Amino acid sequence: MASIIQSLLVLVLATLATFMVPCSAQLSPNFYNKVCPKALPVIRSVVQRAIVREPRIGASFLRLHFHDCFVNGCDGSVLLDDTRNFTGEKTAQPNLNSIRGFEVVDEIKAAVDKACKRPVVSCADILATAARDSVAILGGLHLWYPVLLGRRDARTASKDAANNNLPAPFFSFSQLLTNFNSHGMNLKDLVALSGGHTIGFSRCTNFRDRIYNDTNINPTFAASLRRTCPRVGGDNNLAPLDPTPAMVDTSYYKELLCNKGLLHSDQELYKGNGSESDKLVKLYSENPFAFAKDFKASIIKMGNLKPLTGRKGEIRRNCRRVCKLYAVFLRSSFIIENYSIGSLDY
C-alpha cells in the first residue's frame, strides 16, 4: 500500500513536469517564443499600469530581482511566504519592511497564466522581466536589454541565507566588493548595479547613522535629511535615493561626487582618491551611455546567477507558495505511515 501511494505521487509529479512546462538547460531570450509568445507583452503591460499607478513600484521590481538573485541564485525564493517547513526570506533583516510589490507580482502572474492558458512562466522570470521593463519604462529605450529566460522556481527559501548574502547599507567599500566577489561579480558590476539607486526611496533607519555620524557628507544635505529622519523615531520615514527617484538617469553618480550619497554604502563608491571605483563613478556621472552599457551587462550577468533550469525546481501556480502537489509529496511519508489522506490541509 505504502509503495503504491508513493509511486503514484512520483508519477503524477513527473507527468506534470513533462507536459506543463518547456525544458531547457540554459537561459535564452527566446525561451517563451513558442510556448507562449504573449508572455512578455503581458508582463510589460501590467508593469506599465502599475508604474502609472505608483512610479515607486519600478524601483521595487528592480530591488526584488536583486534580492532574489543574491540569495541562492535567481529562483523566485524571495517571493515565498513562510511555511511549516521553512522560514522564508521576507522577514530577513535586509528585506523586512523593505522589499515590496508582491501584490503586483500576483497580478502579473495571474495575467500571464491566463494569456498562456497554463502556468508556463516562472516567478523568477517574472521578476527578471519586470525589473527590465521598469528600467526601460523609467529610463528610456537605451536602457532596454534582452532578458535571458528559462529560470525555474525554487521549492524552498532561507532567511539565514538572505541575512548573510545581501549587502547592508552600512557596508564599507571592502565589504561591498567582497560581497559582490562572493557572487562572481566584480568592481564594475558593483558600481554599475549600485546605479539602480537612481530610482526609489530608502527608510530613515537605513541612513540615520550616516546623516548624524559620517564626516564625508555634505552638511546642507545632512541637515535637510535630519528633518525627515530624527535621531529617535521615524524609522519608516522615506527619503529619495537621488533627486529624481522616478527616473533612471545618472543623478545618483553626480550626487556621489558632491558627497550626497544617501546611504553610507552609496558614498563608499566615491572617496575622491582616484581609485578605480572613483573613476567609474565619474565616468557614469558624465556619460549616461557608458552607464547604460555597463548597467545592462551587469544586470544580465546578475540574472544568470545559479538559475534553476531543465527539471530542477518547478513552475509555481502561486508565486507565494510551492505547488500543492509537491507539498503533498514532501509529506508523503507521513501519509504513508498513517494511511490517511484526510489529514491533509492544503
GROMACS .gro file of C-alpha atoms in nm:
model
  346
    1MET     CA    1   0.000   0.000   0.000
    2ALA     CA    2   0.272   0.247   0.102
    3SER     CA    3   0.485   0.181  -0.205
    4ILE     CA    4   0.182   0.214  -0.435
    5ILE     CA    5   0.085   0.557  -0.295
    6GLN     CA    6   0.441   0.685  -0.312
    7SER     CA    7   0.483   0.559  -0.670
    8LEU     CA    8   0.161   0.727  -0.778
    9LEU     CA    9   0.270   1.059  -0.631
   10VAL     CA   10   0.603   1.042  -0.808
   11LEU     CA   11   0.432   0.951  -1.135
   12VAL     CA   12   0.188   1.244  -1.108
   13LEU     CA   13   0.467   1.493  -1.045
   14ALA     CA   14   0.677   1.357  -1.329
   15THR     CA   15   0.383   1.372  -1.567
   16LEU     CA   16   0.302   1.732  -1.475
   17ALA     CA   17   0.665   1.833  -1.515
   18THR     CA   18   0.673   1.676  -1.861
   19PHE     CA   19   0.357   1.828  -2.007
   20MET     CA   20   0.316   2.162  -1.833
   21VAL     CA   21   0.649   2.339  -1.888
   22PRO     CA   22   0.917   2.371  -2.153
   23CYS     CA   23   1.255   2.223  -2.071
   24SER     CA   24   1.588   2.390  -2.131
   25ALA     CA   25   1.934   2.353  -1.983
   26GLN     CA   26   2.026   2.718  -2.033
   27LEU     CA   27   1.871   3.062  -2.038
   28SER     CA   28   1.762   3.221  -2.364
   29PRO     CA   29   1.584   3.547  -2.459
   30ASN     CA   30   1.360   3.339  -2.687
   31PHE     CA   31   1.257   3.084  -2.425
   32TYR     CA   32   0.882   3.164  -2.442
   33ASN     CA   33   0.857   3.243  -2.812
   34LYS     CA   34   0.686   2.916  -2.898
   35VAL     CA   35   0.517   2.807  -2.576
   36CYS     CA   36   0.365   3.149  -2.502
   37PRO     CA   37   0.454   3.441  -2.731
   38LYS     CA   38   0.214   3.665  -2.539
   39ALA     CA   39   0.406   3.627  -2.212
   40LEU     CA   40   0.649   3.920  -2.233
   41PRO     CA   41   0.400   4.175  -2.375
   42VAL     CA   42   0.155   4.085  -2.098
   43ILE     CA   43   0.420   4.130  -1.829
   44ARG     CA   44   0.520   4.467  -1.969
   45SER     CA   45   0.158   4.579  -1.988
   46VAL     CA   46   0.092   4.502  -1.621
   47VAL     CA   47   0.422   4.663  -1.515
   48GLN     CA   48   0.334   4.974  -1.717
   49ARG     CA   49  -0.007   5.003  -1.547
   50ALA     CA   50   0.148   4.950  -1.204
   51ILE     CA   51   0.408   5.224  -1.261
   52VAL     CA   52   0.138   5.465  -1.379
   53ARG     CA   53  -0.049   5.396  -1.054
   54GLU     CA   54   0.267   5.430  -0.845
   55PRO     CA   55   0.605   5.517  -1.005
   56ARG     CA   56   0.787   5.383  -0.698
   57ILE     CA   57   0.690   5.027  -0.792
   58GLY     CA   58   0.955   5.025  -1.066
   59ALA     CA   59   1.230   5.052  -0.805
   60SER     CA   60   1.056   4.779  -0.606
   61PHE     CA   61   1.073   4.537  -0.900
   62LEU     CA   62   1.442   4.611  -0.951
   63ARG     CA   63   1.508   4.554  -0.582
   64LEU     CA   64   1.311   4.227  -0.577
   65HIS     CA   65   1.516   4.092  -0.868
   66PHE     CA   66   1.845   4.188  -0.698
   67HIS     CA   67   1.740   4.047  -0.361
   68ASP     CA   68   1.626   3.728  -0.530
   69CYS     CA   69   1.945   3.669  -0.727
   70PHE     CA   70   2.187   3.740  -0.442
   71VAL     CA   71   2.027   3.471  -0.222
   72ASN     CA   72   2.098   3.125  -0.363
   73GLY     CA   73   2.051   3.244  -0.721
   74CYS     CA   74   1.768   3.386  -0.932
   75ASP     CA   75   1.500   3.137  -0.834
   76GLY     CA   76   1.200   3.335  -0.708
   77SER     CA   77   1.270   3.228  -0.349
   78VAL     CA   78   1.229   3.586  -0.224
   79LEU     CA   79   0.857   3.565  -0.305
   80LEU     CA   80   0.779   3.262  -0.089
   81ASP     CA   81   0.579   3.304   0.230
   82ASP     CA   82   0.682   3.121   0.546
   83THR     CA   83   0.561   2.763   0.583
   84ARG     CA   84   0.580   2.494   0.847
   85ASN     CA   85   0.886   2.357   0.664
   86PHE     CA   86   1.095   2.675   0.632
   87THR     CA   87   1.115   3.042   0.726
   88GLY     CA   88   1.129   3.245   0.407
   89GLU     CA   89   1.335   3.548   0.312
   90LYS     CA   90   1.073   3.819   0.352
   91THR     CA   91   1.144   3.868   0.723
   92ALA     CA   92   1.524   3.867   0.691
   93GLN     CA   93   1.679   4.192   0.812
   94PRO     CA   94   1.767   4.330   0.464
   95ASN     CA   95   1.412   4.257   0.343
   96LEU     CA   96   1.188   4.335   0.640
   97ASN     CA   97   0.978   4.646   0.571
   98SER     CA   98   1.193   4.697   0.262
   99ILE     CA   99   1.102   4.472  -0.030
  100ARG     CA  100   0.752   4.526  -0.163
  101GLY     CA  101   0.535   4.484  -0.472
  102PHE     CA  102   0.417   4.130  -0.402
  103GLU     CA  103   0.058   4.213  -0.491
  104VAL     CA  104   0.167   4.337  -0.833
  105VAL     CA  105   0.371   4.019  -0.885
  106ASP     CA  106   0.049   3.827  -0.811
  107GLU     CA  107  -0.129   4.044  -1.067
  108ILE     CA  108   0.138   3.973  -1.330
  109LYS     CA  109   0.130   3.601  -1.259
  110ALA     CA  110  -0.249   3.582  -1.295
  111ALA     CA  111  -0.243   3.781  -1.619
  112VAL     CA  112   0.038   3.587  -1.783
  113ASP     CA  113  -0.103   3.247  -1.683
  114LYS     CA  114  -0.438   3.349  -1.830
  115ALA     CA  115  -0.274   3.462  -2.154
  116CYS     CA  116  -0.069   3.142  -2.176
  117LYS     CA  117  -0.371   2.930  -2.070
  118ARG     CA  118  -0.148   2.744  -1.822
  119PRO     CA  119   0.139   2.817  -1.581
  120VAL     CA  120   0.446   2.811  -1.804
  121VAL     CA  121   0.618   3.134  -1.693
  122SER     CA  122   0.817   3.109  -1.371
  123CYS     CA  123   0.800   3.365  -1.094
  124ALA     CA  124   1.178   3.407  -1.120
  125ASP     CA  125   1.141   3.503  -1.487
  126ILE     CA  126   0.859   3.741  -1.396
  127LEU     CA  127   1.094   3.923  -1.155
  128ALA     CA  128   1.373   3.944  -1.413
  129THR     CA  129   1.138   4.070  -1.684
  130ALA     CA  130   0.955   4.317  -1.458
  131ALA     CA  131   1.290   4.464  -1.349
  132ARG     CA  132   1.398   4.511  -1.712
  133ASP     CA  133   1.065   4.664  -1.810
  134SER     CA  134   1.075   4.901  -1.513
  135VAL     CA  135   1.422   5.026  -1.605
  136ALA     CA  136   1.322   5.080  -1.968
  137ILE     CA  137   0.991   5.249  -1.880
  138LEU     CA  138   1.156   5.485  -1.630
  139GLY     CA  139   1.477   5.541  -1.823
  140GLY     CA  140   1.416   5.509  -2.194
  141LEU     CA  141   1.474   5.261  -2.474
  142HIS     CA  142   1.854   5.291  -2.450
  143LEU     CA  143   1.821   5.106  -2.117
  144TRP     CA  144   1.622   4.817  -2.268
  145TYR     CA  145   1.810   4.485  -2.273
  146PRO     CA  146   1.718   4.128  -2.371
  147VAL     CA  147   1.624   3.930  -2.062
  148LEU     CA  148   1.760   3.577  -2.057
  149LEU     CA  149   1.469   3.346  -1.968
  150GLY     CA  150   1.402   2.988  -1.870
  151ARG     CA  151   1.456   3.005  -1.494
  152ARG     CA  152   1.250   2.777  -1.275
  153ASP     CA  153   1.126   2.845  -0.924
  154ALA     CA  154   1.281   2.723  -0.601
  155ARG     CA  155   1.084   2.497  -0.371
  156THR     CA  156   1.230   2.646  -0.056
  157ALA     CA  157   1.374   2.969   0.082
  158SER     CA  158   1.623   3.063   0.354
  159LYS     CA  159   1.601   3.354   0.596
  160ASP     CA  160   1.959   3.285   0.710
  161ALA     CA  161   2.088   3.300   0.352
  162ALA     CA  162   1.916   3.634   0.299
  163ASN     CA  163   2.068   3.772   0.618
  164ASN     CA  164   2.415   3.653   0.518
  165ASN     CA  165   2.427   3.720   0.143
  166LEU     CA  166   2.273   4.063   0.088
  167PRO     CA  167   2.491   4.375   0.122
  168ALA     CA  168   2.391   4.613   0.400
  169PRO     CA  169   2.352   4.993   0.373
  170PHE     CA  170   2.627   5.040   0.633
  171PHE     CA  171   2.886   4.828   0.448
  172SER     CA  172   3.231   4.967   0.377
  173PHE     CA  173   3.375   4.958   0.026
  174SER     CA  174   3.582   4.648   0.103
  175GLN     CA  175   3.275   4.471   0.244
  176LEU     CA  176   3.071   4.563  -0.063
  177LEU     CA  177   3.338   4.437  -0.300
  178THR     CA  178   3.387   4.116  -0.101
  179ASN     CA  179   3.013   4.057  -0.108
  180PHE     CA  180   2.991   4.107  -0.485
  181ASN     CA  181   3.302   3.896  -0.546
  182SER     CA  182   3.141   3.612  -0.349
  183HIS     CA  183   2.865   3.609  -0.612
  184GLY     CA  184   3.108   3.615  -0.903
  185MET     CA  185   3.059   3.987  -0.962
  186ASN     CA  186   3.345   4.237  -0.999
  187LEU     CA  187   3.414   4.603  -0.923
  188LYS     CA  188   3.247   4.731  -1.238
  189ASP     CA  189   2.938   4.523  -1.156
  190LEU     CA  190   2.930   4.674  -0.807
  191VAL     CA  191   2.946   5.034  -0.926
  192ALA     CA  192   2.713   4.984  -1.222
  193LEU     CA  193   2.445   4.790  -1.032
  194SER     CA  194   2.459   5.038  -0.743
  195GLY     CA  195   2.325   5.278  -1.006
  196GLY     CA  196   1.994   5.103  -0.951
  197HIS     CA  197   1.965   5.351  -0.665
  198THR     CA  198   1.886   5.609  -0.930
  199ILE     CA  199   1.522   5.520  -0.857
  200GLY     CA  200   1.332   5.464  -0.538
  201PHE     CA  201   1.347   5.560  -0.173
  202SER     CA  202   1.511   5.436   0.144
  203ARG     CA  203   1.388   5.424   0.502
  204CYS     CA  204   1.526   5.651   0.774
  205THR     CA  205   1.661   5.353   0.966
  206ASN     CA  206   1.898   5.282   0.674
  207PHE     CA  207   2.056   5.627   0.657
  208ARG     CA  208   2.018   5.767   1.012
  209ASP     CA  209   2.373   5.677   1.117
  210ARG     CA  210   2.516   5.840   0.804
  211ILE     CA  211   2.344   6.175   0.844
  212TYR     CA  212   2.438   6.206   1.212
  213ASN     CA  213   2.780   6.043   1.225
  214ASP     CA  214   2.951   6.030   0.883
  215THR     CA  215   3.204   6.302   0.805
  216ASN     CA  216   3.210   6.257   0.426
  217ILE     CA  217   2.864   6.405   0.380
  218ASN     CA  218   2.758   6.745   0.251
  219PRO     CA  219   2.650   6.942   0.563
  220THR     CA  220   2.349   7.105   0.397
  221PHE     CA  221   2.237   6.769   0.261
  222ALA     CA  222   2.269   6.608   0.605
  223ALA     CA  223   2.077   6.891   0.771
  224SER     CA  224   1.787   6.859   0.526
  225LEU     CA  225   1.764   6.485   0.588
  226ARG     CA  226   1.760   6.530   0.964
  227ARG     CA  227   1.423   6.700   0.928
  228THR     CA  228   1.292   6.377   0.776
  229CYS     CA  229   1.487   6.139   0.996
  230PRO     CA  230   1.517   6.231   1.366
  231ARG     CA  231   1.767   6.067   1.598
  232VAL     CA  232   1.484   5.875   1.762
  233GLY     CA  233   1.166   5.756   1.590
  234GLY     CA  234   1.051   5.787   1.232
  235ASP     CA  235   1.228   5.467   1.125
  236ASN     CA  236   0.997   5.424   0.827
  237ASN     CA  237   1.015   5.782   0.702
  238LEU     CA  238   1.134   5.786   0.343
  239ALA     CA  239   1.393   5.987   0.151
  240PRO     CA  240   1.473   5.959  -0.222
  241LEU     CA  241   1.793   5.778  -0.315
  242ASP     CA  242   1.870   6.058  -0.559
  243PRO     CA  243   1.693   6.382  -0.664
  244THR     CA  244   1.498   6.206  -0.944
  245PRO     CA  245   1.360   5.891  -0.776
  246ALA     CA  246   1.114   5.813  -1.059
  247MET     CA  247   1.366   5.844  -1.341
  248VAL     CA  248   1.657   5.619  -1.437
  249ASP     CA  249   1.937   5.865  -1.506
  250THR     CA  250   2.288   5.947  -1.381
  251SER     CA  251   2.189   6.184  -1.097
  252TYR     CA  252   2.286   5.914  -0.846
  253TYR     CA  253   2.651   5.933  -0.953
  254LYS     CA  254   2.652   6.313  -0.972
  255GLU     CA  255   2.534   6.323  -0.612
  256LEU     CA  256   2.821   6.097  -0.502
  257LEU     CA  257   3.070   6.347  -0.645
  258CYS     CA  258   2.921   6.606  -0.407
  259ASN     CA  259   2.916   6.375  -0.101
  260LYS     CA  260   2.539   6.348  -0.124
  261GLY     CA  261   2.503   5.972  -0.131
  262LEU     CA  262   2.202   5.884   0.084
  263LEU     CA  263   2.340   5.557   0.219
  264HIS     CA  264   2.681   5.502   0.371
  265SER     CA  265   2.732   5.220   0.120
  266ASP     CA  266   2.649   5.458  -0.167
  267GLN     CA  267   2.913   5.713  -0.071
  268GLU     CA  268   3.172   5.438  -0.023
  269LEU     CA  269   3.187   5.410  -0.402
  270TYR     CA  270   3.336   5.759  -0.430
  271LYS     CA  271   3.601   5.888  -0.190
  272GLY     CA  272   3.786   6.133  -0.415
  273ASN     CA  273   4.112   5.939  -0.402
  274GLY     CA  274   4.137   5.849  -0.770
  275SER     CA  275   4.053   5.481  -0.719
  276GLU     CA  276   3.905   5.264  -0.993
  277SER     CA  277   3.569   5.300  -0.822
  278ASP     CA  278   3.607   5.679  -0.826
  279LYS     CA  279   3.686   5.670  -1.197
  280LEU     CA  280   3.376   5.466  -1.275
  281VAL     CA  281   3.152   5.695  -1.069
  282LYS     CA  282   3.292   5.997  -1.254
  283LEU     CA  283   3.253   5.826  -1.592
  284TYR     CA  284   2.890   5.734  -1.527
  285SER     CA  285   2.811   6.082  -1.393
  286GLU     CA  286   2.929   6.233  -1.722
  287ASN     CA  287   2.831   5.968  -1.974
  288PRO     CA  288   2.481   5.816  -1.950
  289PHE     CA  289   2.551   5.582  -2.240
  290ALA     CA  290   2.855   5.435  -2.062
  291PHE     CA  291   2.636   5.380  -1.756
  292ALA     CA  292   2.358   5.222  -1.964
  293LYS     CA  293   2.603   4.989  -2.139
  294ASP     CA  294   2.769   4.868  -1.818
  295PHE     CA  295   2.447   4.853  -1.617
  296LYS     CA  296   2.280   4.632  -1.877
  297ALA     CA  297   2.582   4.399  -1.898
  298SER     CA  298   2.597   4.368  -1.518
  299ILE     CA  299   2.227   4.306  -1.463
  300ILE     CA  300   2.223   4.038  -1.733
  301LYS     CA  301   2.523   3.881  -1.559
  302MET     CA  302   2.346   3.901  -1.223
  303GLY     CA  303   2.034   3.745  -1.372
  304ASN     CA  304   2.240   3.439  -1.464
  305LEU     CA  305   2.344   3.366  -1.103
  306LYS     CA  306   2.273   2.998  -1.034
  307PRO     CA  307   1.937   2.973  -1.212
  308LEU     CA  308   1.734   2.655  -1.184
  309THR     CA  309   1.679   2.513  -1.531
  310GLY     CA  310   1.570   2.191  -1.700
  311ARG     CA  311   1.394   1.968  -1.447
  312LYS     CA  312   1.522   2.150  -1.138
  313GLY     CA  313   1.272   2.342  -0.931
  314GLU     CA  314   0.920   2.399  -1.059
  315ILE     CA  315   0.686   2.650  -1.223
  316ARG     CA  316   0.467   2.784  -0.943
  317ARG     CA  317   0.098   2.850  -0.986
  318ASN     CA  318   0.114   3.095  -0.697
  319CYS     CA  319   0.438   3.290  -0.655
  320ARG     CA  320   0.397   3.292  -0.277
  321ARG     CA  321   0.397   2.915  -0.227
  322VAL     CA  322   0.530   2.594  -0.376
  323CYS     CA  323   0.300   2.381  -0.587
  324LYS     CA  324   0.039   2.196  -0.388
  325LEU     CA  325   0.122   1.852  -0.528
  326TYR     CA  326   0.488   1.897  -0.441
  327ALA     CA  327   0.393   1.995  -0.088
  328VAL     CA  328   0.183   1.679  -0.071
  329PHE     CA  329   0.476   1.476  -0.197
  330LEU     CA  330   0.701   1.621   0.075
  331ARG     CA  331   0.455   1.489   0.329
  332SER     CA  332   0.404   1.154   0.157
  333SER     CA  333   0.599   0.965   0.421
  334PHE     CA  334   0.357   1.099   0.680
  335ILE     CA  335   0.059   0.997   0.467
  336ILE     CA  336   0.200   0.651   0.406
  337GLU     CA  337   0.275   0.589   0.771
  338ASN     CA  338  -0.078   0.688   0.869
  339TYR     CA  339  -0.264   0.559   0.563
  340SER     CA  340  -0.472   0.873   0.575
  341ILE     CA  341  -0.508   1.133   0.304
  342GLY     CA  342  -0.780   1.305   0.504
  343SER     CA  343  -0.517   1.461   0.730
  344LEU     CA  344  -0.400   1.696   0.453
  345ASP     CA  345  -0.499   2.060   0.497
  346TYR     CA  346  -0.367   2.223   0.183
   0.00000   0.00000   0.00000
